[in-house]
Amino acid sequence: MASRLRRWLMIGALAGAAGCGTLRTSEVFGAATDRLEAVRVAALEDREAYRVTLAQGFLDLAREARGRGDYDEALRFARRSLEVSEAVLHSPRRILEAAPIEAVPGGR
Amino acid sequence: MRHLSAAILCLPLVTACLGPQEAARRTTDLGKLLEDRREAMENCAPRSLAEAEVAIEATRYHSRQGRPMEASKALDRAEAAVRSAWQQSQDNRCWKDQDGDGIPDRVDQCPALAEDLDGFQDEDGCPDPDNDGDGVPDLRDDCPLEAGTAAFRGCPPKDSDGDGLNDDVDACPNEPGSLVNRGCPYQDRDGDGVEDASDQCPDVAGDPGNHGCPYQRIQVTETQIELKEKVFFKTGKAEILPVSFPLLEEIAQALRDHPAIRVRIEGHTDSVGSDRANLRLSQARAESVRRFLISRGVEATRLVAVGRGEEVPLDDNSTEAGRAINRRVEFHILPGSP
């Protein structure tokens, strides 16, 4: 009886862990996909070709890993994609371009 | 069992399958290639660079997961992307070049200063505004690779006429001249060997020892001091008559003007009287002239007095005119005098 209970508890813990991993991966995937989409909306593919390609590449790799059930690897790749997209969106060059300095009326 | 199957599967596809160690080695090599040229690739082949990096990661991932076939495929993609990035980034312009001189900052010793690209040490990326280091900037240097002076527009000083004065200070650069005369030749209108500048008689040929002026009563030639008048003595005696003092004064002057000349003073008589008496008289007269010259400052060692008597007549002793010519004093310049 005890051994049967122990077995069920172990199965439950494993299922929980797997579910949490999937959930966590999904969140990061969602964020990485959103950020990459934001980069595209900002039309930065050409200006930031290296980082956009890198972000896309890691996201693709993350999807492949997820498809193979390698959730840790998928999470790692998705995070890297997310980091790169964040860096593009927050790069000083982009910020400067988004807010050009305008002439002050009256010459002040 | 699983590893064995993988090994068997890989056997016919040795190149297509990849062991973990081989994958690690090859991805490391590719990574180094990328790092070496990262800057150029980022600028000229950004997509290929990113694809290569992702493919390298994919290779490692599959290798970690024990999927040699997948790892091999990913490595092929990585190598293709690296090759593409490499080819696209060959141009020097792919590297950062702050000063825009075409020499990438990574090898430019002066990344903020543009190389002047004038054919002189252009590889270091540093401008060389004065290649030959002569202080004349290349822009104004006609001889930028040869040290010179500003006066010659950076070229070495030139002495066209070879007179020892450089052209910039030579008033006559194409005519050899004297240093004292600013490189111009002295004029010598009278051709007496004394330059006009120091010739007190520039239009009359004269004696160099007499400031280019002729002596009044004598002429110094190479072999003699020729007299234009005679030396007069008391009849039958060796005493010089005062009328001849100006002549002898001038001879003394000439000897002082030409301090290297040594002279043999020869006394000559006509044939009147005995030979012996004439010889003695001529000797006495020559010595009398010698003493006079010594008294006027001519060194005794430069003067030799010789009496020749009547043995060397110039004219006919049978006439008064001839005898007058034969009575004479001659001044022969001794050999060895300059």
PDB file of N, CA, C and O in Angstrom, chain A residues 49-54, chain B residues 30 34 37-38 40-56 77-89:
ATOM      1  N   ALA A  49      20.128  44.080 -38.955  1.00  0.00           N
ATOM      2  CA  ALA A  49      20.034  42.785 -39.636  1.00  0.00           C
ATOM      3  C   ALA A  49      20.670  41.672 -38.820  1.00  0.00           C
ATOM      4  O   ALA A  49      20.108  40.573 -38.712  1.00  0.00           O
ATOM      5  N   TYR A  50      21.834  41.950 -38.228  1.00  0.00           N
ATOM      6  CA  TYR A  50      22.536  40.901 -37.481  1.00  0.00           C
ATOM      7  C   TYR A  50      21.700  40.414 -36.305  1.00  0.00           C
ATOM      8  O   TYR A  50      21.407  39.234 -36.154  1.00  0.00           O
ATOM      9  N   ARG A  51      21.274  41.369 -35.486  1.00  0.00           N
ATOM     10  CA  ARG A  51      20.577  40.962 -34.262  1.00  0.00           C
ATOM     11  C   ARG A  51      19.181  40.405 -34.542  1.00  0.00           C
ATOM     12  O   ARG A  51      18.707  39.492 -33.852  1.00  0.00           O
ATOM     13  N   VAL A  52      18.523  40.975 -35.574  1.00  0.00           N
ATOM     14  CA  VAL A  52      17.189  40.461 -35.902  1.00  0.00           C
ATOM     15  C   VAL A  52      17.310  39.021 -36.406  1.00  0.00           C
ATOM     16  O   VAL A  52      16.531  38.135 -36.004  1.00  0.00           O
ATOM     17  N   THR A  53      18.307  38.788 -37.265  1.00  0.00           N
ATOM     18  CA  THR A  53      18.509  37.414 -37.773  1.00  0.00           C
ATOM     19  C   THR A  53      18.861  36.472 -36.632  1.00  0.00           C
ATOM     20  O   THR A  53      18.394  35.319 -36.576  1.00  0.00           O
ATOM     21  N   LEU A  54      19.676  36.990 -35.704  1.00  0.00           N
ATOM     22  CA  LEU A  54      20.084  36.159 -34.566  1.00  0.00           C
ATOM     23  C   LEU A  54      18.867  35.802 -33.692  1.00  0.00           C
ATOM     24  O   LEU A  54      18.665  34.640 -33.306  1.00  0.00           O
TER      25      LEU A  54
ATOM     26  N   LEU B  30      35.229  27.187 -35.935  1.00  0.00           N
ATOM     27  CA  LEU B  30      34.370  28.145 -36.647  1.00  0.00           C
ATOM     28  C   LEU B  30      34.168  29.409 -35.814  1.00  0.00           C
ATOM     29  O   LEU B  30      34.176  30.529 -36.329  1.00  0.00           O
ATOM     30  N   LEU B  34      34.971  33.348 -36.801  1.00  0.00           N
ATOM     31  CA  LEU B  34      34.004  34.450 -36.705  1.00  0.00           C
ATOM     32  C   LEU B  34      34.544  35.582 -35.840  1.00  0.00           C
ATOM     33  O   LEU B  34      34.389  36.758 -36.166  1.00  0.00           O
ATOM     34  N   ARG B  37      36.980  37.942 -37.516  1.00  0.00           N
ATOM     35  CA  ARG B  37      36.475  38.893 -38.514  1.00  0.00           C
ATOM     36  C   ARG B  37      35.100  39.433 -38.143  1.00  0.00           C
ATOM     37  O   ARG B  37      34.363  39.920 -38.993  1.00  0.00           O
ATOM     38  N   ARG B  38      34.776  39.341 -36.882  1.00  0.00           N
ATOM     39  CA  ARG B  38      33.417  39.691 -36.464  1.00  0.00           C
ATOM     40  C   ARG B  38      33.019  41.099 -36.928  1.00  0.00           C
ATOM     41  O   ARG B  38      31.942  41.294 -37.496  1.00  0.00           O
ATOM     42  N   ALA B  40      34.073  43.009 -39.367  1.00  0.00           N
ATOM     43  CA  ALA B  40      33.832  43.120 -40.804  1.00  0.00           C
ATOM     44  C   ALA B  40      32.564  42.388 -41.197  1.00  0.00           C
ATOM     45  O   ALA B  40      31.778  42.862 -42.028  1.00  0.00           O
ATOM     46  N   MET B  41      32.336  41.239 -40.577  1.00  0.00           N
ATOM     47  CA  MET B  41      31.137  40.465 -40.908  1.00  0.00           C
ATOM     48  C   MET B  41      29.877  41.174 -40.430  1.00  0.00           C
ATOM     49  O   MET B  41      28.854  41.172 -41.117  1.00  0.00           O
ATOM     50  N   GLU B  42      29.963  41.779 -39.268  1.00  0.00           N
ATOM     51  CA  GLU B  42      28.784  42.508 -38.760  1.00  0.00           C
ATOM     52  C   GLU B  42      28.409  43.626 -39.711  1.00  0.00           C
ATOM     53  O   GLU B  42      27.240  43.924 -39.901  1.00  0.00           O
ATOM     54  N   ASN B  43      29.415  44.253 -40.291  1.00  0.00           N
ATOM     55  CA  ASN B  43      29.152  45.385 -41.185  1.00  0.00           C
ATOM     56  C   ASN B  43      28.711  44.947 -42.576  1.00  0.00           C
ATOM     57  O   ASN B  43      27.859  45.591 -43.178  1.00  0.00           O
ATOM     58  N   CYS B  44      29.314  43.876 -43.094  1.00  0.00           N
ATOM     59  CA  CYS B  44      29.067  43.518 -44.490  1.00  0.00           C
ATOM     60  C   CYS B  44      28.267  42.228 -44.671  1.00  0.00           C
ATOM     61  O   CYS B  44      27.760  41.983 -45.752  1.00  0.00           O
ATOM     62  N   ALA B  45      28.214  41.385 -43.640  1.00  0.00           N
ATOM     63  CA  ALA B  45      27.487  40.116 -43.799  1.00  0.00           C
ATOM     64  C   ALA B  45      26.735  39.798 -42.506  1.00  0.00           C
ATOM     65  O   ALA B  45      26.909  38.725 -41.918  1.00  0.00           O
ATOM     66  N   PRO B  46      25.877  40.725 -42.068  1.00  0.00           N
ATOM     67  CA  PRO B  46      25.248  40.536 -40.757  1.00  0.00           C
ATOM     68  C   PRO B  46      24.359  39.300 -40.692  1.00  0.00           C
ATOM     69  O   PRO B  46      24.362  38.573 -39.699  1.00  0.00           O
ATOM     70  N   ARG B  47      23.631  39.043 -41.772  1.00  0.00           N
ATOM     71  CA  ARG B  47      22.704  37.894 -41.734  1.00  0.00           C
ATOM     72  C   ARG B  47      23.477  36.578 -41.729  1.00  0.00           C
ATOM     73  O   ARG B  47      23.166  35.669 -40.957  1.00  0.00           O
ATOM     74  N   SER B  48      24.499  36.517 -42.580  1.00  0.00           N
ATOM     75  CA  SER B  48      25.284  35.276 -42.644  1.00  0.00           C
ATOM     76  C   SER B  48      25.974  35.022 -41.313  1.00  0.00           C
ATOM     77  O   SER B  48      26.082  33.874 -40.862  1.00  0.00           O
ATOM     78  N   LEU B  49      26.458  36.101 -40.696  1.00  0.00           N
ATOM     79  CA  LEU B  49      27.129  35.952 -39.404  1.00  0.00           C
ATOM     80  C   LEU B  49      26.155  35.381 -38.360  1.00  0.00           C
ATOM     81  O   LEU B  49      26.472  34.428 -37.635  1.00  0.00           O
ATOM     82  N   ALA B  50      24.956  35.975 -38.327  1.00  0.00           N
ATOM     83  CA  ALA B  50      23.961  35.513 -37.351  1.00  0.00           C
ATOM     84  C   ALA B  50      23.558  34.059 -37.640  1.00  0.00           C
ATOM     85  O   ALA B  50      23.439  33.239 -36.714  1.00  0.00           O
ATOM     86  N   GLU B  51      23.381  33.748 -38.914  1.00  0.00           N
ATOM     87  CA  GLU B  51      23.009  32.372 -39.277  1.00  0.00           C
ATOM     88  C   GLU B  51      24.104  31.393 -38.860  1.00  0.00           C
ATOM     89  O   GLU B  51      23.810  30.295 -38.368  1.00  0.00           O
ATOM     90  N   ALA B  52      25.349  31.819 -39.031  1.00  0.00           N
ATOM     91  CA  ALA B  52      26.465  30.956 -38.647  1.00  0.00           C
ATOM     92  C   ALA B  52      26.449  30.716 -37.144  1.00  0.00           C
ATOM     93  O   ALA B  52      26.624  29.577 -36.680  1.00  0.00           O
ATOM     94  N   GLU B  53      26.211  31.756 -36.377  1.00  0.00           N
ATOM     95  CA  GLU B  53      26.214  31.610 -34.920  1.00  0.00           C
ATOM     96  C   GLU B  53      25.076  30.706 -34.442  1.00  0.00           C
ATOM     97  O   GLU B  53      25.254  29.867 -33.546  1.00  0.00           O
ATOM     98  N   VAL B  54      23.911  30.895 -35.051  1.00  0.00           N
ATOM     99  CA  VAL B  54      22.775  30.053 -34.668  1.00  0.00           C
ATOM    100  C   VAL B  54      23.057  28.599 -35.044  1.00  0.00           C
ATOM    101  O   VAL B  54      22.784  27.675 -34.254  1.00  0.00           O
ATOM    102  N   ALA B  55      23.630  28.398 -36.232  1.00  0.00           N
ATOM    103  CA  ALA B  55      23.910  27.028 -36.680  1.00  0.00           C
ATOM    104  C   ALA B  55      24.961  26.373 -35.791  1.00  0.00           C
ATOM    105  O   ALA B  55      24.894  25.172 -35.527  1.00  0.00           O
ATOM    106  N   ILE B  56      25.924  27.157 -35.323  1.00  0.00           N
ATOM    107  CA  ILE B  56      26.927  26.602 -34.402  1.00  0.00           C
ATOM    108  C   ILE B  56      26.245  26.162 -33.105  1.00  0.00           C
ATOM    109  O   ILE B  56      26.504  25.081 -32.570  1.00  0.00           O
ATOM    110  N   ARG B  77      25.455  23.667 -42.212  1.00  0.00           N
ATOM    111  CA  ARG B  77      24.828  24.997 -42.366  1.00  0.00           C
ATOM    112  C   ARG B  77      25.756  26.081 -41.807  1.00  0.00           C
ATOM    113  O   ARG B  77      25.925  27.146 -42.390  1.00  0.00           O
ATOM    114  N   ALA B  78      26.349  25.758 -40.660  1.00  0.00           N
ATOM    115  CA  ALA B  78      27.253  26.731 -40.029  1.00  0.00           C
ATOM    116  C   ALA B  78      28.437  27.040 -40.943  1.00  0.00           C
ATOM    117  O   ALA B  78      28.803  28.206 -41.158  1.00  0.00           O
ATOM    118  N   GLU B  79      29.009  25.977 -41.507  1.00  0.00           N
ATOM    119  CA  GLU B  79      30.177  26.191 -42.373  1.00  0.00           C
ATOM    120  C   GLU B  79      29.804  26.992 -43.618  1.00  0.00           C
ATOM    121  O   GLU B  79      30.547  27.866 -44.055  1.00  0.00           O
ATOM    122  N   ALA B  80      28.646  26.684 -44.179  1.00  0.00           N
ATOM    123  CA  ALA B  80      28.206  27.425 -45.371  1.00  0.00           C
ATOM    124  C   ALA B  80      28.002  28.897 -45.032  1.00  0.00           C
ATOM    125  O   ALA B  80      28.397  29.792 -45.791  1.00  0.00           O
ATOM    126  N   ALA B  81      27.396  29.143 -43.866  1.00  0.00           N
ATOM    127  CA  ALA B  81      27.146  30.543 -43.471  1.00  0.00           C
ATOM    128  C   ALA B  81      28.456  31.271 -43.195  1.00  0.00           C
ATOM    129  O   ALA B  81      28.631  32.442 -43.565  1.00  0.00           O
ATOM    130  N   VAL B  82      29.397  30.574 -42.546  1.00  0.00           N
ATOM    131  CA  VAL B  82      30.703  31.205 -42.273  1.00  0.00           C
ATOM    132  C   VAL B  82      31.395  31.534 -43.595  1.00  0.00           C
ATOM    133  O   VAL B  82      31.955  32.620 -43.775  1.00  0.00           O
ATOM    134  N   ARG B  83      31.344  30.570 -44.532  1.00  0.00           N
ATOM    135  CA  ARG B  83      31.985  30.790 -45.838  1.00  0.00           C
ATOM    136  C   ARG B  83      31.369  32.019 -46.520  1.00  0.00           C
ATOM    137  O   ARG B  83      32.072  32.888 -47.040  1.00  0.00           O
ATOM    138  N   SER B  84      30.065  32.093 -46.472  1.00  0.00           N
ATOM    139  CA  SER B  84      29.370  33.211 -47.114  1.00  0.00           C
ATOM    140  C   SER B  84      29.751  34.545 -46.440  1.00  0.00           C
ATOM    141  O   SER B  84      30.058  35.527 -47.105  1.00  0.00           O
ATOM    142  N   ALA B  85      29.733  34.523 -45.113  1.00  0.00           N
ATOM    143  CA  ALA B  85      30.084  35.751 -44.379  1.00  0.00           C
ATOM    144  C   ALA B  85      31.523  36.156 -44.682  1.00  0.00           C
ATOM    145  O   ALA B  85      31.842  37.341 -44.853  1.00  0.00           O
ATOM    146  N   TRP B  86      32.389  35.165 -44.773  1.00  0.00           N
ATOM    147  CA  TRP B  86      33.803  35.430 -45.055  1.00  0.00           C
ATOM    148  C   TRP B  86      33.953  36.114 -46.417  1.00  0.00           C
ATOM    149  O   TRP B  86      34.655  37.110 -46.561  1.00  0.00           O
ATOM    150  N   GLN B  87      33.249  35.546 -47.401  1.00  0.00           N
ATOM    151  CA  GLN B  87      33.365  36.107 -48.757  1.00  0.00           C
ATOM    152  C   GLN B  87      32.797  37.526 -48.826  1.00  0.00           C
ATOM    153  O   GLN B  87      33.349  38.387 -49.499  1.00  0.00           O
ATOM    154  N   GLN B  88      31.720  37.759 -48.122  1.00  0.00           N
ATOM    155  CA  GLN B  88      31.079  39.083 -48.188  1.00  0.00           C
ATOM    156  C   GLN B  88      31.878  40.156 -47.441  1.00  0.00           C
ATOM    157  O   GLN B  88      31.654  41.345 -47.642  1.00  0.00           O
ATOM    158  N   SER B  89      32.775  39.719 -46.569  1.00  0.00           N
ATOM    159  CA  SER B  89      33.468  40.713 -45.729  1.00  0.00           C
ATOM    160  C   SER B  89      34.940  40.870 -46.109  1.00  0.00           C
ATOM    161  O   SER B  89      35.750  41.263 -45.284  1.00  0.00           O
TER     162      SER B  89
END
